[in-house]
């Protein structure tokens, strides 16, 4: 059966959210000791105003609006205001150096750049003469710097001169997302409304997301994973996001926001694993014994379940240990977590099995910025530890003769901006994207990543090998 995406543009995502979820909370920001929540209606009011404000600065169809900021509601406001003008959003990281900022702003021909505060604005102003297309620097802080338009002025301008949302085509570019290669300057990945909306629709198809769900947003929205799988997808389903104060405050914020869903990278789970292993090594005898027993019982239950068997004794032991041990560790995640989705890198089998033993289900997936980003995922009812799952609806993968993963589907990027030679290298004759990753697919369709094409070494017998599996064992 052919996949029929729910959304074809991010404007459709926005319209649906405004129509169906107006009074529900959307973004939570910590202030004065507590999280304060912006509703969907409040968000929409700001989007409408900033759309008019950007139009007053000359932004229109085909233009680019850049943003240099960590996650915050105004980041998302700027994004949806930009889409509504038929322009493309170009996110940058505050942690990048001036040289990378200059390259990206110049390469994308950004007309307006939104900055998180006056200090960032001053840095951009320092090389503004090298950006002939840059019309305005807008500070999202209450007080900007010299030569910067305050966010409040943009809101006022838009409210005085509102501009209706434009009906965009699915094939119009919605985002420039720059990826850093191992060599050379960052490349601008052109993602269309169809690319992004299709991935949002596919994720919604396989993951149960409800308006009552809540996440803690700590993955940068400047990255395709955080932006598409968290921001756009949760927004499309009426869910809410508490915005983490900082990396150092993630654990504390988890307990405050009490997420039901979590979009993460392996590093977070590795930290929990390392903490518990340290307790096993250094904690008291009883505590260490309980942790070891919890993990052992969980491992035995998994083996039996894999054989289609069960044990009443193990089931009862699991319930007791869950109350004594696992529930207390889950409380670090807020105590309400239904599941987590992990991408960006592979979770080791050891850590994945450990997290499972605690009663936390982590679904691992695979993707790249060039594929908008998710290609495959484990999901409820279709999960295999060690794999990165099956293809999302509407996506097709094939393996080349040398084992490279080739991706086909509406999620595949339009191309790299201004780099025809690079595009010729990564696209196949039939429009597939060469990922550079090697993999294998089992008999049930689960994908396993086995290495990178460039990591291959030629042996004396002429065969090629990839060191990654051996390195993991070491």
Short mmCIF file of C-alpha atoms in Angstrom, two decimals:
data_model
loop_
_atom_site.label_atom_id
_atom_site.label_comp_id
_atom_site.label_asym_id
_atom_site.label_seq_id
_atom_site.Cartn_x
_atom_site.Cartn_y
_atom_site.Cartn_z
CA UNK A 1 0.00 0.00 0.00
CA UNK A 2 1.36 3.42 -1.00
CA UNK A 3 2.11 5.75 1.90
CA UNK A 4 -0.15 8.80 1.96
CA UNK A 5 1.56 11.53 4.03
CA UNK A 6 -0.65 13.57 6.33
CA UNK A 7 1.29 16.75 5.54
CA UNK A 8 2.84 18.03 2.32
CA UNK A 9 4.23 21.34 3.62
CA UNK A 10 5.18 22.80 6.97
CA UNK A 11 2.42 25.36 6.42
CA UNK A 12 -0.06 22.48 6.61
CA UNK A 13 1.60 21.42 9.88
CA UNK A 14 1.20 24.96 11.22
CA UNK A 15 -2.42 25.32 10.09
CA UNK A 16 -3.41 22.03 11.68
CA UNK A 17 -1.71 22.90 14.98
CA UNK A 18 -3.38 26.31 15.15
CA UNK A 19 -6.79 24.85 14.32
CA UNK A 20 -6.75 21.90 16.71
CA UNK A 21 -4.51 22.73 19.66
CA UNK A 22 -4.92 26.44 20.43
CA UNK A 23 -5.31 26.32 24.22
CA UNK A 24 -2.80 23.55 24.82
CA UNK A 25 0.71 24.27 26.16
CA UNK A 26 3.49 24.24 23.58
CA UNK A 27 6.80 25.59 24.94
CA UNK A 28 7.94 25.69 28.55
CA UNK A 29 10.77 28.01 29.61
CA UNK A 30 12.37 28.04 33.06
CA UNK A 31 12.11 31.34 34.89
CA UNK A 32 11.96 32.35 38.56
CA UNK A 33 12.33 28.76 39.69
CA UNK A 34 9.60 27.18 37.56
CA UNK A 35 8.69 26.36 33.97
CA UNK A 36 6.22 28.79 32.38
CA UNK A 37 4.25 27.63 29.35
CA UNK A 38 3.36 29.32 26.07
CA UNK A 39 0.18 28.02 24.42
CA UNK A 40 -0.26 27.19 20.75
CA UNK A 41 -2.44 30.29 20.39
CA UNK A 42 0.25 32.51 21.95
CA UNK A 43 2.79 30.99 19.58
CA UNK A 44 0.54 31.58 16.58
CA UNK A 45 0.01 35.23 17.54
CA UNK A 46 3.78 35.76 17.57
CA UNK A 47 4.25 33.92 14.27
CA UNK A 48 1.65 36.14 12.60
CA UNK A 49 3.34 39.28 13.95
CA UNK A 50 6.91 38.26 13.11
CA UNK A 51 5.80 37.23 9.61
CA UNK A 52 4.63 40.79 9.03
CA UNK A 53 7.76 42.14 10.69
CA UNK A 54 10.05 40.12 8.42
CA UNK A 55 8.02 41.23 5.40
CA UNK A 56 8.60 44.85 6.47
CA UNK A 57 12.34 44.11 6.21
CA UNK A 58 11.87 42.97 2.63
CA UNK A 59 11.73 39.20 3.16
CA UNK A 60 9.70 37.41 0.51
CA UNK A 61 9.50 34.23 -1.56
CA UNK A 62 12.88 32.65 -2.23
CA UNK A 63 14.74 34.72 0.39
CA UNK A 64 16.70 33.29 3.33
CA UNK A 65 16.39 34.13 7.00
CA UNK A 66 19.25 32.90 9.18
CA UNK A 67 19.13 32.30 12.93
CA UNK A 68 22.02 32.07 15.40
CA UNK A 69 20.53 30.91 18.67
CA UNK A 70 20.09 28.04 21.07
CA UNK A 71 16.60 26.54 21.42
CA UNK A 72 13.96 29.06 22.51
CA UNK A 73 10.35 29.84 21.51
CA UNK A 74 11.46 32.76 19.32
CA UNK A 75 13.65 30.32 17.30
CA UNK A 76 10.50 28.40 16.34
CA UNK A 77 8.49 31.62 15.85
CA UNK A 78 11.11 32.82 13.37
CA UNK A 79 11.01 29.50 11.55
CA UNK A 80 7.26 29.37 10.96
CA UNK A 81 7.11 33.09 10.16
CA UNK A 82 9.78 32.51 7.52
CA UNK A 83 7.97 29.52 6.00
CA UNK A 84 4.79 31.60 5.73
CA UNK A 85 6.58 34.12 3.51
CA UNK A 86 7.87 31.43 1.14
CA UNK A 87 11.41 31.98 2.42
CA UNK A 88 13.92 29.43 3.75
CA UNK A 89 15.24 29.19 7.31
CA UNK A 90 18.99 28.84 7.83
CA UNK A 91 19.98 27.74 11.36
CA UNK A 92 23.50 28.22 12.75
CA UNK A 93 24.99 27.22 16.10
CA UNK A 94 26.03 29.92 18.60
CA UNK A 95 29.10 27.79 19.37
CA UNK A 96 30.41 28.03 15.80
CA UNK A 97 33.25 30.40 15.04
CA UNK A 98 32.95 33.65 13.12
CA UNK A 99 34.56 32.04 10.07
CA UNK A 100 31.83 29.40 9.80
CA UNK A 101 29.12 32.00 10.39
CA UNK A 102 30.55 34.15 7.61
CA UNK A 103 30.73 31.21 5.21
CA UNK A 104 27.15 30.08 5.89
CA UNK A 105 25.60 33.57 5.81
CA UNK A 106 27.42 34.38 2.59
CA UNK A 107 26.80 31.01 0.93
CA UNK A 108 23.07 31.12 1.74
CA UNK A 109 22.72 34.80 0.73
CA UNK A 110 20.86 35.47 3.98
CA UNK A 111 18.81 38.68 3.89
CA UNK A 112 18.05 38.79 7.63
CA UNK A 113 19.81 37.13 10.55
CA UNK A 114 18.07 36.58 13.89
CA UNK A 115 20.52 36.48 16.82
CA UNK A 116 19.94 35.31 20.38
CA UNK A 117 21.45 38.41 21.98
CA UNK A 118 23.38 41.62 21.37
CA UNK A 119 26.76 39.93 21.77
CA UNK A 120 26.11 37.54 18.89
CA UNK A 121 24.79 40.47 16.87
CA UNK A 122 28.00 42.42 17.44
CA UNK A 123 30.07 39.50 16.20
CA UNK A 124 28.01 39.34 13.01
CA UNK A 125 28.27 43.12 12.63
CA UNK A 126 32.05 42.71 12.70
CA UNK A 127 32.03 41.05 9.27
CA UNK A 128 28.81 42.53 7.90
CA UNK A 129 30.68 44.39 5.15
CA UNK A 130 31.50 41.00 3.64
CA UNK A 131 27.79 40.13 3.40
CA UNK A 132 26.32 42.27 0.61
CA UNK A 133 22.93 40.49 0.77
CA UNK A 134 22.43 41.00 4.51
CA UNK A 135 19.74 43.63 5.10
CA UNK A 136 19.11 43.40 8.85
CA UNK A 137 20.35 41.93 12.13
CA UNK A 138 17.49 41.28 14.58
CA UNK A 139 18.16 40.62 18.25
CA UNK A 140 15.73 38.22 19.94
CA UNK A 141 16.77 39.57 23.34
CA UNK A 142 14.83 42.38 25.03
CA UNK A 143 17.81 44.67 24.51
CA UNK A 144 19.87 44.43 21.34
CA UNK A 145 23.13 46.04 20.35
CA UNK A 146 24.16 48.83 17.98
CA UNK A 147 22.84 48.34 14.46
CA UNK A 148 20.39 45.62 15.57
CA UNK A 149 16.61 45.72 15.29
CA UNK A 150 14.93 44.65 18.57
CA UNK A 151 12.54 41.69 18.47
CA UNK A 152 9.84 43.87 20.04
CA UNK A 153 10.03 46.36 17.16
CA UNK A 154 9.58 43.52 14.68
CA UNK A 155 6.49 42.32 16.56
CA UNK A 156 5.02 45.84 16.53
CA UNK A 157 5.73 46.32 12.82
CA UNK A 158 4.04 43.03 11.99
CA UNK A 159 0.96 43.80 14.07
CA UNK A 160 0.58 47.18 12.38
CA UNK A 161 1.08 45.71 8.90
CA UNK A 162 0.03 42.03 8.96
CA UNK A 163 0.86 39.81 6.01
CA UNK A 164 -1.19 36.70 5.17
CA UNK A 165 0.48 33.31 5.11
CA UNK A 166 1.56 32.34 1.62
CA UNK A 167 0.43 29.05 0.07
CA UNK A 168 3.79 27.40 -0.60
CA UNK A 169 4.51 24.56 -2.99
CA UNK A 170 5.79 21.26 -1.53
CA UNK A 171 8.85 21.57 -3.76
CA UNK A 172 9.91 24.98 -2.42
CA UNK A 173 13.01 24.98 -0.21
CA UNK A 174 12.11 25.37 3.47
CA UNK A 175 15.54 24.98 5.07
CA UNK A 176 19.25 25.23 4.47
CA UNK A 177 20.95 22.97 7.02
CA UNK A 178 24.71 23.06 6.89
CA UNK A 179 26.65 19.88 7.57
CA UNK A 180 30.30 19.79 8.54
CA UNK A 181 32.34 17.29 6.59
CA UNK A 182 35.70 15.90 7.57
CA UNK A 183 37.31 18.33 5.16
CA UNK A 184 36.36 21.64 3.57
CA UNK A 185 33.65 24.16 4.40
CA UNK A 186 30.14 23.22 5.61
CA UNK A 187 27.77 22.21 2.81
CA UNK A 188 24.27 23.63 2.63
CA UNK A 189 21.70 20.82 2.44
CA UNK A 190 18.55 22.03 0.68
CA UNK A 191 15.45 20.53 2.26
CA UNK A 192 12.06 21.22 0.72
CA UNK A 193 8.69 21.41 2.41
CA UNK A 194 7.94 18.00 0.91
CA UNK A 195 11.14 16.53 2.41
CA UNK A 196 10.41 17.77 5.92
CA UNK A 197 6.64 17.29 5.95
CA UNK A 198 7.01 13.77 4.59
CA UNK A 199 9.41 12.81 7.39
CA UNK A 200 7.09 14.36 9.99
CA UNK A 201 4.18 12.37 8.53
CA UNK A 202 6.15 9.12 8.50
CA UNK A 203 7.28 9.50 12.12
CA UNK A 204 3.66 10.18 13.12
CA UNK A 205 2.62 7.03 11.30
CA UNK A 206 4.73 4.66 13.41
CA UNK A 207 5.13 6.42 16.77
CA UNK A 208 2.18 7.02 19.10
CA UNK A 209 2.30 10.75 19.88
CA UNK A 210 -0.60 12.39 21.69
CA UNK A 211 -1.46 15.99 22.62
CA UNK A 212 -0.91 15.00 26.26
CA UNK A 213 2.70 14.03 25.56
CA UNK A 214 5.59 16.17 26.70
CA UNK A 215 9.32 16.19 25.91
CA UNK A 216 12.38 17.96 27.23
CA UNK A 217 14.06 19.70 24.31
CA UNK A 218 17.83 19.62 24.61
CA UNK A 219 18.86 18.49 21.13
CA UNK A 220 19.71 21.61 19.08
CA UNK A 221 17.02 22.57 16.60
CA UNK A 222 19.82 23.77 14.35
CA UNK A 223 20.40 20.06 13.70
CA UNK A 224 17.96 18.18 11.48
CA UNK A 225 17.25 15.50 14.12
CA UNK A 226 16.20 17.92 16.85
CA UNK A 227 14.38 20.19 14.43
CA UNK A 228 12.35 17.66 12.47
CA UNK A 229 11.83 14.73 14.81
CA UNK A 230 11.24 16.83 17.91
CA UNK A 231 10.15 20.39 17.08
CA UNK A 232 8.08 19.84 13.92
CA UNK A 233 6.76 16.39 14.80
CA UNK A 234 5.61 17.20 18.34
CA UNK A 235 4.18 20.51 17.11
CA UNK A 236 2.21 18.66 14.44
CA UNK A 237 0.53 16.46 17.07
CA UNK A 238 -0.27 19.07 19.72
CA UNK A 239 2.35 17.88 22.22
CA UNK A 240 4.50 20.16 24.40
CA UNK A 241 8.21 20.75 24.94
CA UNK A 242 10.04 22.07 27.97
CA UNK A 243 13.24 23.74 26.80
CA UNK A 244 16.29 22.61 28.76
CA UNK A 245 18.18 25.41 30.48
CA UNK A 246 21.57 24.00 29.48
CA UNK A 247 23.39 20.71 29.00
CA UNK A 248 24.44 20.79 32.65
CA UNK A 249 20.82 21.14 33.77
CA UNK A 250 19.31 18.30 31.72
CA UNK A 251 19.00 15.86 34.64
CA UNK A 252 17.40 18.49 36.90
CA UNK A 253 15.08 19.64 34.11
CA UNK A 254 13.98 16.06 33.41
CA UNK A 255 12.66 15.80 36.96
CA UNK A 256 10.88 19.18 36.61
CA UNK A 257 9.34 18.71 33.15
CA UNK A 258 8.57 14.99 33.67
CA UNK A 259 8.55 14.07 29.98
CA UNK A 260 6.51 11.22 28.55
CA UNK A 261 8.68 11.13 25.40
CA UNK A 262 12.35 11.88 24.95
CA UNK A 263 14.38 12.51 21.80
CA UNK A 264 17.98 11.95 22.62
CA UNK A 265 21.43 10.80 21.58
CA UNK A 266 23.30 7.85 23.13
CA UNK A 267 25.38 10.14 25.33
CA UNK A 268 22.50 10.65 27.78
CA UNK A 269 21.95 6.92 28.21
CA UNK A 270 25.69 6.32 28.42
CA UNK A 271 25.82 8.73 31.37
CA UNK A 272 23.06 6.88 33.22
CA UNK A 273 24.79 3.58 32.49
CA UNK A 274 28.15 4.87 33.73
CA UNK A 275 26.54 6.24 36.89
CA UNK A 276 24.90 2.91 37.75
CA UNK A 277 28.06 0.95 36.95
CA UNK A 278 29.96 3.24 39.29
CA UNK A 279 27.40 2.50 42.01
CA UNK A 280 27.85 -1.23 41.43
CA UNK A 281 31.63 -0.86 41.83
CA UNK A 282 31.70 1.62 44.69
CA UNK A 283 28.32 1.40 46.43
CA UNK A 284 27.45 -0.61 49.51
CA UNK A 285 27.10 -4.37 49.26
CA UNK A 286 23.31 -4.44 49.41
CA UNK A 287 22.87 -1.69 46.82
CA UNK A 288 25.39 -3.27 44.46
CA UNK A 289 23.81 -6.69 44.87
CA UNK A 290 20.32 -5.37 44.09
CA UNK A 291 21.54 -3.66 40.93
CA UNK A 292 23.35 -6.79 39.75
CA UNK A 293 20.29 -8.90 40.51
CA UNK A 294 18.03 -6.50 38.62
CA UNK A 295 20.19 -6.70 35.50
CA UNK A 296 20.55 -10.49 35.74
CA UNK A 297 16.81 -11.09 36.11
CA UNK A 298 16.07 -8.78 33.18
CA UNK A 299 18.59 -10.62 30.99
CA UNK A 300 17.07 -14.01 31.84
CA UNK A 301 13.54 -12.72 31.11
CA UNK A 302 14.68 -11.41 27.71
CA UNK A 303 16.20 -14.78 26.82
CA UNK A 304 12.99 -16.61 27.74
CA UNK A 305 10.81 -14.12 25.88
CA UNK A 306 13.01 -14.59 22.83
CA UNK A 307 12.13 -18.30 23.03
CA UNK A 308 8.43 -17.56 23.50
CA UNK A 309 8.54 -18.68 27.14
CA UNK A 310 7.95 -17.06 30.53
CA UNK A 311 8.63 -17.70 34.21
CA UNK A 312 6.33 -16.84 37.10
CA UNK A 313 9.30 -16.64 39.47
CA UNK A 314 11.16 -14.21 37.23
CA UNK A 315 8.01 -12.14 36.71
CA UNK A 316 7.48 -11.78 40.45
CA UNK A 317 11.17 -11.03 41.03
CA UNK A 318 11.04 -8.35 38.34
CA UNK A 319 8.10 -6.63 40.03
CA UNK A 320 9.88 -6.55 43.39
CA UNK A 321 13.15 -5.31 41.87
CA UNK A 322 11.33 -2.71 39.81
CA UNK A 323 9.86 -1.23 42.97
CA UNK A 324 13.18 -1.35 44.85
CA UNK A 325 15.61 -0.38 42.07
CA UNK A 326 14.43 0.36 38.53
CA UNK A 327 11.64 2.79 39.43
CA UNK A 328 14.10 4.94 41.37
CA UNK A 329 16.42 5.18 38.36
CA UNK A 330 13.48 5.94 36.05
CA UNK A 331 12.59 8.77 38.42
CA UNK A 332 15.72 10.54 37.13
CA UNK A 333 13.82 10.88 33.85
CA UNK A 334 10.79 12.34 35.63
CA UNK A 335 8.96 9.09 36.29
CA UNK A 336 6.50 9.34 33.35
CA UNK A 337 8.66 8.31 30.39
CA UNK A 338 6.77 6.05 27.96
CA UNK A 339 9.63 5.71 25.51
CA UNK A 340 12.68 7.46 24.11
CA UNK A 341 13.93 7.76 20.54
CA UNK A 342 17.68 7.83 19.98
CA UNK A 343 19.60 8.86 16.89
CA UNK A 344 22.84 10.51 15.85
CA UNK A 345 25.02 7.51 16.74
CA UNK A 346 24.68 3.85 17.63
CA UNK A 347 23.89 2.73 21.17
CA UNK A 348 26.08 -0.17 22.22
CA UNK A 349 24.27 -3.46 22.85
CA UNK A 350 25.53 -3.37 26.44
CA UNK A 351 23.96 0.01 27.16
CA UNK A 352 20.77 -0.79 25.21
CA UNK A 353 20.26 -4.00 27.18
CA UNK A 354 20.92 -2.15 30.43
CA UNK A 355 18.37 0.58 29.65
CA UNK A 356 15.86 -2.11 28.73
CA UNK A 357 16.44 -3.80 32.08
CA UNK A 358 15.40 -0.60 33.83
CA UNK A 359 12.05 -0.63 32.06
CA UNK A 360 12.89 2.25 29.71
CA UNK A 361 12.18 1.48 26.06
CA UNK A 362 14.58 3.19 23.67
CA UNK A 363 13.83 3.03 19.94
CA UNK A 364 16.95 3.49 17.88
CA UNK A 365 16.88 4.96 14.39
CA UNK A 366 19.15 5.97 11.54
CA UNK A 367 19.27 8.94 9.24
CA UNK A 368 21.22 11.86 7.87
CA UNK A 369 20.59 15.54 7.33
CA UNK A 370 20.39 14.78 3.60
CA UNK A 371 17.43 12.45 4.25
CA UNK A 372 15.39 14.92 6.33
CA UNK A 373 16.63 13.04 8.50
CA UNK A 374 15.06 9.68 9.51
CA UNK A 375 15.47 6.71 7.16
CA UNK A 376 14.87 3.74 9.45
CA UNK A 377 13.69 3.26 13.01
CA UNK A 378 12.65 0.70 15.55
CA UNK A 379 9.12 1.45 16.75
CA UNK A 380 6.42 -0.10 18.96
CA UNK A 381 5.71 -3.62 17.75
CA UNK A 382 8.79 -3.64 15.50
CA UNK A 383 12.01 -3.55 17.48
CA UNK A 384 15.28 -5.44 17.46
CA UNK A 385 18.18 -4.46 19.71
CA UNK A 386 21.40 -3.88 17.80
CA UNK A 387 19.57 -2.78 14.66
CA UNK A 388 18.52 0.69 13.54
CA UNK A 389 15.10 -0.61 12.57
CA UNK A 390 13.06 -0.82 9.40
CA UNK A 391 12.45 1.83 6.76
CA UNK A 392 9.87 4.49 7.56
CA UNK A 393 6.71 4.57 5.45
CA UNK A 394 7.45 6.10 2.06
CA UNK A 395 11.18 5.34 2.24
CA UNK A 396 13.05 2.66 0.32
CA UNK A 397 16.65 1.53 0.79
CA UNK A 398 18.89 -0.65 -1.31
CA UNK A 399 22.43 -1.91 -0.85
CA UNK A 400 24.96 -1.38 -3.61
CA UNK A 401 27.33 -4.14 -4.67
CA UNK A 402 29.87 -2.92 -2.11
CA UNK A 403 27.27 -2.72 0.67
CA UNK A 404 26.59 1.03 0.64
CA UNK A 405 23.13 2.10 1.81
CA UNK A 406 21.23 3.94 -0.94
CA UNK A 407 18.10 5.86 0.11
CA UNK A 408 15.09 6.62 -2.08
CA UNK A 409 11.99 8.60 -1.17
CA UNK A 410 10.44 12.04 -0.77
CA UNK A 411 12.71 12.56 2.24
CA UNK A 412 15.84 12.75 0.06
CA UNK A 413 17.21 16.30 -0.16
CA UNK A 414 16.95 18.52 -3.21
CA UNK A 415 20.75 18.75 -3.22
CA UNK A 416 23.73 20.64 -1.86
CA UNK A 417 23.48 24.39 -2.43
CA UNK A 418 25.72 25.55 -5.27
CA UNK A 419 27.74 22.32 -5.41
CA UNK A 420 26.88 20.51 -8.66
CA UNK A 421 29.98 18.30 -8.53
CA UNK A 422 29.12 17.12 -5.01
CA UNK A 423 25.55 16.44 -6.11
CA UNK A 424 26.80 14.33 -9.00
CA UNK A 425 28.80 12.22 -6.55
CA UNK A 426 26.02 11.51 -4.06
CA UNK A 427 23.01 10.92 -6.32
CA UNK A 428 22.48 7.74 -8.32
CA UNK A 429 21.04 7.83 -11.83
CA UNK A 430 17.56 7.04 -10.47
CA UNK A 431 17.64 9.71 -7.74
CA UNK A 432 18.86 7.63 -4.83
CA UNK A 433 21.14 9.17 -2.21
CA UNK A 434 24.47 7.50 -1.51
CA UNK A 435 24.83 7.66 2.27
CA UNK A 436 28.48 6.62 2.53
CA UNK A 437 27.38 4.15 5.22
CA UNK A 438 27.62 0.40 4.85
CA UNK A 439 24.94 -1.91 6.14
CA UNK A 440 23.18 -5.23 5.99
CA UNK A 441 19.48 -6.05 6.07
CA UNK A 442 18.21 -9.16 7.83
CA UNK A 443 15.42 -11.44 6.66
CA UNK A 444 12.78 -9.36 8.47
CA UNK A 445 13.92 -6.04 7.03
CA UNK A 446 15.90 -4.68 10.00
CA UNK A 447 18.93 -2.61 9.02
CA UNK A 448 22.31 -2.90 10.72
CA UNK A 449 25.06 -0.32 10.18
CA UNK A 450 28.40 -2.04 9.62
CA UNK A 451 30.74 0.85 8.84
CA UNK A 452 31.63 3.67 6.49
CA UNK A 453 32.63 3.27 2.86
CA UNK A 454 35.76 5.35 3.44
CA UNK A 455 36.75 3.08 6.33
CA UNK A 456 37.29 0.09 4.03
CA UNK A 457 40.78 -1.39 3.84
CA UNK A 458 42.02 -3.62 1.06
CA UNK A 459 43.64 -6.88 2.17
CA UNK A 460 46.41 -8.74 0.37
CA UNK A 461 43.83 -11.15 -1.07
CA UNK A 462 42.00 -8.23 -2.68
CA UNK A 463 39.03 -8.27 -0.31
CA UNK A 464 37.82 -5.16 1.51
CA UNK A 465 37.11 -5.11 5.24
CA UNK A 466 35.64 -2.52 7.61
CA UNK A 467 37.29 -2.15 11.04
CA UNK A 468 34.19 -0.84 12.89
CA UNK A 469 32.87 -4.20 14.17
CA UNK A 470 36.33 -5.11 15.49
CA UNK A 471 36.79 -1.67 17.05
CA UNK A 472 33.48 -2.06 18.91
CA UNK A 473 34.69 -5.34 20.39
CA UNK A 474 37.99 -3.76 21.46
#
